[in-house]
CSV table of C-alpha atoms and ligand atoms in Angstrom, one decimal:
chain,number,residue,atom,x,y,z
A,618,MET,CA,84.0,-137.7,-173.9
A,619,GLU,CA,85.6,-133.9,-173.6
A,620,SER,CA,83.1,-133.3,-175.7
A,621,ILE,CA,80.3,-133.7,-174.4
A,622,GLY,CA,78.8,-131.3,-172.1
A,623,VAL,CA,78.6,-131.4,-168.4
A,624,LEU,CA,77.3,-129.3,-166.1
A,625,LEU,CA,78.6,-128.6,-162.4
A,626,PRO,CA,76.0,-125.5,-161.2
A,627,TYR,CA,78.2,-124.8,-157.7
A,628,PRO,CA,81.7,-125.7,-157.3
A,629,THR,CA,82.3,-128.4,-155.4
A,630,PHE,CA,85.3,-130.5,-154.1
A,631,PRO,CA,88.1,-129.9,-156.8
A,632,TYR,CA,89.1,-133.4,-156.7
A,633,LEU,CA,85.7,-134.2,-158.6
A,634,GLU,CA,86.3,-131.0,-160.2
A,635,HIS,CA,89.6,-132.0,-162.2
A,636,GLN,CA,88.7,-135.5,-162.6
A,637,LEU,CA,85.3,-134.1,-164.6
A,638,GLN,CA,87.3,-131.1,-167.0
A,639,SER,CA,89.9,-133.8,-167.3
A,640,ARG,CA,87.2,-135.7,-168.8
A,641,PHE,CA,84.9,-134.4,-170.0
A,642,ASN,CA,83.9,-130.3,-171.6
A,643,LEU,CA,82.5,-129.1,-167.9
A,644,LEU,CA,80.0,-125.9,-168.2
A,645,ARG,CA,79.8,-124.1,-165.1
A,646,ALA,CA,76.5,-121.9,-166.3
A,647,SER,CA,73.1,-124.5,-168.0
A,648,THR,CA,72.2,-120.1,-169.3
A,649,LYS,CA,74.3,-120.2,-172.6
A,650,HIS,CA,75.0,-124.3,-173.1
A,651,ALA,CA,71.8,-125.7,-172.4
A,652,ALA,CA,71.6,-127.3,-175.8
A,653,SER,CA,74.7,-129.1,-175.2
A,654,ILE,CA,74.5,-129.9,-171.7
A,655,ARG,CA,73.4,-133.7,-171.7
A,656,ALA,CA,74.8,-134.6,-167.7
A,657,ALA,CA,74.7,-132.6,-164.7
A,658,VAL,CA,75.9,-133.1,-161.9
A,659,VAL,CA,74.5,-131.4,-159.0
A,660,ASN,CA,74.6,-131.9,-154.7
A,661,ALA,CA,72.3,-133.2,-152.3
A,662,VAL,CA,71.4,-130.7,-150.4
A,663,ASP,CA,70.7,-127.7,-152.7
A,664,GLY,CA,69.5,-130.4,-155.5
A,665,ALA,CA,67.5,-130.6,-158.0
A,666,ASP,CA,64.6,-129.1,-158.5
A,667,ALA,CA,61.5,-128.5,-161.7
A,668,ASN,CA,62.8,-126.0,-163.0
A,669,PHE,CA,66.7,-127.0,-163.4
A,670,ILE,CA,65.1,-130.3,-165.0
A,671,HIS,CA,63.5,-127.8,-167.9
A,672,ALA,CA,65.7,-125.6,-168.0
A,673,LEU,CA,67.9,-128.3,-169.7
A,674,PRO,CA,66.4,-129.9,-172.5
A,675,MET,CA,68.7,-131.9,-173.5
A,676,LEU,CA,69.7,-133.9,-170.0
A,677,GLU,CA,70.5,-137.6,-170.1
A,678,ILE,CA,71.1,-138.1,-166.8
A,679,LEU,CA,71.4,-136.0,-163.3
A,680,CYS,CA,74.1,-137.8,-161.0
A,681,ILE,CA,73.9,-136.7,-157.5
A,682,TYR,CA,77.4,-135.7,-155.9
A,683,GLY,CA,75.5,-137.8,-151.9
A,684,VAL,CA,73.1,-139.6,-151.0
A,685,GLY,CA,69.6,-137.2,-150.1
A,686,LEU,CA,67.0,-138.0,-152.8
A,687,ASP,CA,64.9,-135.5,-151.1
A,688,LYS,CA,65.6,-132.0,-152.9
A,689,ILE,CA,65.9,-134.1,-156.8
A,690,ASP,CA,62.7,-133.4,-158.7
A,691,LEU,CA,63.0,-137.1,-159.0
A,692,ARG,CA,58.9,-136.7,-161.5
A,693,SER,CA,60.0,-134.2,-163.5
A,694,CYS,CA,63.4,-136.8,-164.4
A,695,ALA,CA,61.0,-140.2,-164.1
A,696,GLU,CA,58.7,-138.1,-167.0
A,697,ARG,CA,62.0,-137.1,-169.3
A,698,GLY,CA,63.7,-140.5,-169.3
A,699,ILE,CA,66.7,-139.1,-167.5
A,700,ARG,CA,68.5,-141.1,-165.0
A,701,VAL,CA,69.6,-139.9,-162.2
A,702,THR,CA,72.5,-141.7,-159.5
A,703,ASN,CA,73.2,-140.9,-156.2
A,704,THR,CA,76.8,-141.8,-154.4
A,705,PRO,CA,75.0,-145.0,-151.4
A,706,ASP,CA,77.7,-147.0,-149.1
A,707,VAL,CA,80.1,-144.8,-149.7
A,708,ILE,CA,79.3,-142.4,-146.6
A,709,THR,CA,77.9,-144.3,-144.6
A,710,ASP,CA,81.0,-144.9,-142.3
A,711,GLU,CA,80.9,-141.2,-141.8
A,712,THR,CA,78.2,-140.7,-141.0
A,713,ALA,CA,78.0,-142.6,-138.6
A,714,ASP,CA,81.0,-142.2,-136.8
A,715,VAL,CA,79.9,-138.1,-137.1
A,716,ALA,CA,76.5,-140.0,-135.2
A,717,MET,CA,78.7,-141.3,-132.7
A,718,ALA,CA,80.6,-138.5,-132.1
A,719,LEU,CA,77.9,-136.4,-130.8
A,720,ILE,CA,76.3,-139.1,-128.6
A,721,ILE,CA,79.8,-138.9,-127.1
A,722,SER,CA,80.4,-135.1,-127.4
A,723,LEU,CA,77.3,-134.4,-126.1
A,724,LEU,CA,77.3,-137.0,-122.2
A,725,ARG,CA,80.5,-136.0,-121.5
A,726,ARG,CA,80.6,-132.9,-123.3
A,727,ILE,CA,83.4,-132.6,-125.1
A,728,CYS,CA,83.7,-129.8,-125.8
A,729,GLN,CA,83.4,-127.9,-122.9
A,730,CYS,CA,85.8,-129.9,-121.3
A,731,ASP,CA,88.0,-128.9,-124.4
A,732,LEU,CA,87.0,-125.4,-123.3
A,733,TYR,CA,87.9,-125.7,-119.5
A,734,VAL,CA,91.0,-126.3,-120.4
A,735,ARG,CA,91.9,-123.6,-123.0
A,736,SER,CA,90.6,-121.6,-120.9
A,737,GLY,CA,93.2,-122.4,-118.1
A,738,ASN,CA,89.9,-122.1,-116.1
A,739,TRP,CA,91.0,-126.3,-115.1
A,740,LYS,CA,94.6,-124.4,-113.7
A,741,ARG,CA,92.6,-121.0,-112.0
A,742,GLN,CA,89.6,-123.3,-110.8
A,743,GLY,CA,91.6,-126.1,-108.9
A,744,SER,CA,89.2,-127.9,-108.9
A,745,SER,CA,87.9,-131.1,-111.6
A,746,TYR,CA,85.0,-130.8,-114.9
A,747,PRO,CA,81.8,-131.6,-112.7
A,748,LEU,CA,80.8,-134.9,-113.7
A,749,THR,CA,79.4,-136.2,-117.6
A,750,THR,CA,76.9,-138.8,-118.2
A,751,LYS,CA,77.9,-142.1,-118.7
A,752,PHE,CA,76.4,-143.5,-122.3
A,753,SER,CA,78.4,-147.1,-123.0
A,754,GLY,CA,75.3,-149.3,-121.7
A,755,LYS,CA,72.4,-146.8,-122.5
A,756,THR,CA,69.1,-147.9,-124.4
A,757,VAL,CA,69.7,-146.5,-128.4
A,758,GLY,CA,66.7,-145.1,-130.3
A,759,ILE,CA,66.8,-145.5,-134.0
A,760,LEU,CA,64.5,-144.3,-136.5
A,761,GLY,CA,65.3,-145.4,-139.9
A,762,LEU,CA,67.5,-148.5,-140.2
A,763,GLY,CA,68.5,-148.2,-143.3
A,764,ARG,CA,72.4,-148.5,-144.1
A,765,ILE,CA,73.3,-145.6,-141.4
A,766,GLY,CA,70.3,-146.8,-139.0
A,767,LYS,CA,72.5,-150.4,-139.2
A,768,ALA,CA,76.0,-148.4,-139.0
A,769,VAL,CA,74.6,-146.3,-136.1
A,770,ALA,CA,73.2,-149.6,-134.4
A,771,LYS,CA,76.5,-152.0,-134.7
A,772,ARG,CA,78.4,-149.0,-133.5
A,773,ALA,CA,76.3,-148.4,-129.9
A,774,GLU,CA,76.6,-152.8,-129.5
A,775,ALA,CA,80.3,-152.3,-129.8
A,776,PHE,CA,79.6,-150.0,-126.4
A,777,ASN,CA,77.3,-152.2,-125.3
A,778,CYS,CA,74.2,-150.7,-125.6
A,779,LYS,CA,70.6,-152.0,-126.8
A,780,ILE,CA,69.8,-151.1,-129.2
A,781,CYS,CA,65.8,-150.4,-130.9
A,782,TYR,CA,64.1,-148.6,-133.3
A,783,HIS,CA,61.2,-147.3,-135.1
A,784,SER,CA,60.9,-148.0,-139.3
A,785,ARG,CA,58.6,-148.2,-141.9
A,786,ILE,CA,59.3,-151.9,-141.9
A,787,VAL,CA,60.2,-155.0,-139.5
A,788,LYS,CA,63.5,-155.8,-140.4
A,789,THR,CA,63.7,-159.5,-140.1
A,790,GLU,CA,67.1,-159.9,-140.9
A,791,CYS,CA,67.7,-157.7,-137.0
A,792,GLY,CA,65.9,-159.7,-135.0
A,793,SER,CA,68.4,-158.9,-131.8
A,794,TYR,CA,67.7,-155.1,-131.3
A,795,LYS,CA,63.6,-154.1,-130.4
A,796,TYR,CA,60.8,-152.7,-132.8
A,797,TYR,CA,59.0,-149.8,-131.9
A,798,PRO,CA,55.5,-149.6,-134.1
A,799,SER,CA,55.9,-145.6,-133.2
A,800,VAL,CA,58.4,-143.3,-133.4
A,801,VAL,CA,56.6,-141.7,-129.6
A,802,GLU,CA,57.2,-144.9,-128.4
A,803,LEU,CA,60.3,-145.4,-129.3
A,804,ALA,CA,61.4,-142.7,-127.5
A,805,SER,CA,59.4,-143.5,-124.3
A,806,ASN,CA,61.9,-147.0,-124.8
A,807,CYS,CA,65.1,-144.7,-125.8
A,808,ASP,CA,68.2,-142.5,-123.8
A,809,ILE,CA,69.1,-141.8,-126.9
A,810,LEU,CA,67.4,-141.1,-130.0
A,811,VAL,CA,69.2,-141.2,-133.4
A,812,VAL,CA,67.5,-139.8,-136.4
A,813,ALA,CA,68.9,-141.5,-139.6
A,814,CYS,CA,65.8,-141.9,-141.3
A,815,SER,CA,65.3,-140.4,-145.9
A,816,LEU,CA,63.5,-136.3,-145.8
A,817,THR,CA,59.6,-137.7,-147.1
A,818,VAL,CA,56.5,-136.1,-147.2
A,819,GLU,CA,56.1,-138.6,-144.0
A,820,THR,CA,59.2,-138.2,-142.4
A,821,HIS,CA,58.7,-134.1,-142.7
A,822,HIS,CA,58.7,-132.9,-138.6
A,823,ILE,CA,58.4,-137.0,-137.3
A,824,ILE,CA,60.1,-135.4,-134.7
A,825,ASN,CA,57.7,-133.2,-133.3
A,826,ARG,CA,56.9,-132.3,-129.7
A,827,GLU,CA,54.7,-135.4,-128.7
A,828,VAL,CA,57.8,-137.7,-129.7
A,829,MET,CA,60.4,-134.9,-127.4
A,830,ASN,CA,58.8,-135.1,-124.6
A,831,ALA,CA,58.7,-138.9,-125.4
A,832,LEU,CA,62.1,-139.1,-125.7
A,833,GLY,CA,62.4,-136.1,-121.6
A,834,PRO,CA,64.1,-134.6,-119.7
A,835,LYS,CA,66.9,-136.7,-119.8
A,836,GLY,CA,66.8,-137.8,-123.4
A,837,VAL,CA,68.8,-137.1,-126.1
A,838,LEU,CA,68.0,-136.2,-130.3
A,839,ILE,CA,71.1,-136.9,-132.5
A,840,ASN,CA,70.3,-135.8,-136.1
A,841,VAL,CA,72.4,-136.9,-138.6
A,842,GLY,CA,69.1,-136.9,-141.7
A,843,ARG,CA,67.9,-133.6,-142.9
A,844,GLY,CA,66.4,-130.8,-140.1
A,845,LYS,CA,62.8,-130.9,-141.6
A,846,HIS,CA,62.7,-134.3,-139.5
A,847,VAL,CA,62.8,-131.9,-136.6
A,848,ASP,CA,60.1,-129.3,-136.2
A,849,GLU,CA,63.0,-127.0,-135.2
A,850,ALA,CA,60.5,-124.0,-132.9
A,851,GLU,CA,59.1,-127.2,-130.8
A,852,LEU,CA,63.7,-128.4,-129.9
A,853,VAL,CA,64.6,-125.2,-129.3
A,854,SER,CA,61.2,-124.4,-126.5
A,855,ALA,CA,61.9,-128.1,-125.4
A,856,LEU,CA,65.0,-127.8,-124.4
A,857,ILE,CA,65.2,-124.7,-123.3
A,858,GLU,CA,62.1,-125.8,-120.4
A,859,GLY,CA,64.1,-128.9,-119.9
A,860,ARG,CA,61.5,-131.4,-121.6
A,861,LEU,CA,63.9,-132.8,-123.2
A,862,GLY,CA,68.0,-133.6,-122.3
A,863,GLY,CA,69.8,-132.5,-125.3
A,864,ALA,CA,70.3,-132.0,-128.9
A,865,GLY,CA,73.1,-133.3,-131.5
A,866,LEU,CA,72.5,-132.2,-133.8
A,867,ASP,CA,74.7,-132.4,-137.6
A,868,VAL,CA,71.4,-131.2,-139.9
A,869,PHE,CA,69.4,-128.2,-139.2
A,870,HIS,CA,66.0,-127.1,-140.6
A,871,ASP,CA,67.0,-124.0,-143.4
A,872,GLU,CA,70.9,-124.0,-143.0
A,873,PRO,CA,73.2,-122.3,-143.4
A,874,ASP,CA,70.4,-120.4,-140.8
A,875,VAL,CA,70.2,-121.9,-137.4
A,876,SER,CA,67.9,-121.0,-135.1
A,877,GLN,CA,69.9,-118.5,-133.0
A,878,GLU,CA,68.2,-119.6,-129.7
A,879,LEU,CA,70.7,-123.3,-130.0
A,880,PHE,CA,73.5,-120.7,-130.0
A,881,GLY,CA,73.2,-119.8,-126.5
A,882,LEU,CA,72.6,-123.3,-125.2
A,883,ASP,CA,74.6,-125.6,-123.2
A,884,ASN,CA,73.0,-128.7,-123.6
A,885,VAL,CA,73.5,-129.1,-127.7
A,886,VAL,CA,76.3,-130.0,-130.4
A,887,LEU,CA,75.9,-128.7,-133.6
A,888,LEU,CA,78.1,-129.6,-136.6
A,889,PRO,CA,77.5,-127.6,-140.7
A,890,HIS,CA,75.7,-130.8,-141.8
A,891,VAL,CA,79.5,-132.6,-141.9
A,892,GLY,CA,78.1,-136.3,-142.2
A,893,SER,CA,80.2,-137.3,-145.3
A,894,ALA,CA,83.0,-134.7,-145.1
A,895,THR,CA,86.4,-136.5,-144.9
A,896,VAL,CA,88.7,-136.3,-147.9
A,897,GLU,CA,88.3,-140.3,-147.8
A,898,THR,CA,84.2,-140.6,-147.8
A,899,ARG,CA,84.5,-137.8,-150.3
A,900,THR,CA,87.0,-139.3,-153.3
A,901,ALA,CA,85.1,-142.3,-153.0
A,902,MET,CA,81.7,-139.9,-153.5
A,903,ALA,CA,83.4,-138.4,-156.8
A,904,ASP,CA,85.1,-142.0,-158.2
A,905,LEU,CA,81.5,-143.0,-157.6
A,906,VAL,CA,79.9,-139.5,-159.5
A,907,LEU,CA,82.9,-140.8,-162.8
A,908,ALA,CA,81.7,-144.4,-162.4
A,909,ASN,CA,78.5,-143.6,-163.3
A,910,LEU,CA,79.5,-140.9,-165.6
A,911,GLU,CA,81.7,-143.2,-167.8
A,912,ALA,CA,79.1,-146.2,-167.9
A,913,HIS,CA,76.3,-144.0,-169.1
A,914,PHE,CA,78.4,-143.1,-171.7
A,915,LEU,CA,79.6,-145.7,-172.5
A,916,ALA,CA,75.8,-147.7,-172.1
A,917,LYS,CA,77.1,-149.5,-169.5
A,918,PRO,CA,74.9,-150.2,-166.5
A,919,LEU,CA,74.8,-148.0,-164.0
A,920,VAL,CA,76.3,-148.5,-160.2
A,921,THR,CA,74.0,-146.8,-158.3
A,922,LEU,CA,71.5,-146.1,-160.0
A,923,VAL,CA,67.9,-144.2,-158.5
A,924,LEU,CA,65.9,-144.0,-161.1
B,1321,GLV,O1,73.9,-134.9,-146.6
B,1321,GLV,C1,74.0,-135.9,-148.0
B,1321,GLV,C2,74.1,-136.6,-148.7
B,1321,GLV,O2,73.1,-136.7,-148.8
B,1321,GLV,O3,74.7,-136.8,-149.2
């Protein structure tokens, strides 16, 4: 397959780059080589818009190194008969782990406690750190009970939490979790609201002022989905005004730009979109990309087909 042109438009995980380089004719820019590019590998954050796809007249397959489809112009792909794959399942555990880390960091003030020790304040002040908030036994509300949502629920169950959710459809296989027909009702009935749904026109800014007010001054919002699920300006106001207890965020509205006001707040934990960012998971994601590419060019069934 060394002669097959595969476009990688931006640097990525070195293992993936290396593997692509050794198996295909790896190309870095579409401009000069458009006519020889038969496959492209993109990530879920930068995506592939209509211009990107139209610039590649010979494109047969678009492999997403990630799961989110919100930055992929699926319509252009469908119109052109371009096949699309992503990397589900292998990222589920990591992303759910990060949701748990955000919850515990926020409630138990892990980042502040760490600073308390490092700064010497523990020794200087000779007093114990102020009391924090218990996680075990709380009610966790999950928005989107897909793969990641279910993995969060499973972990929270191990902490003796009660689980409730809102999804487009009732998940009959999760009968022990309480379903709420609206996000506001879900937010009114949980202590911790975890956003784990995909970003679509319907879920854009689904976490709005009303939802934040329903979650309330003791409630916390955790976002491991997409920044655009949350009205970030409203989030800043809710946190500053004390209408919302706290937020743990792995994703932001216009990342890597983060609302500056969040930096000054003590009731937030901010992560640089690292839900799936471990060596193990990124390797598994890369292997899925490679497996899909090879399957396509060997005319075998794709492993994780989107389109
Ligand atoms: O956010 C990451 C992804 O969609 O894979």
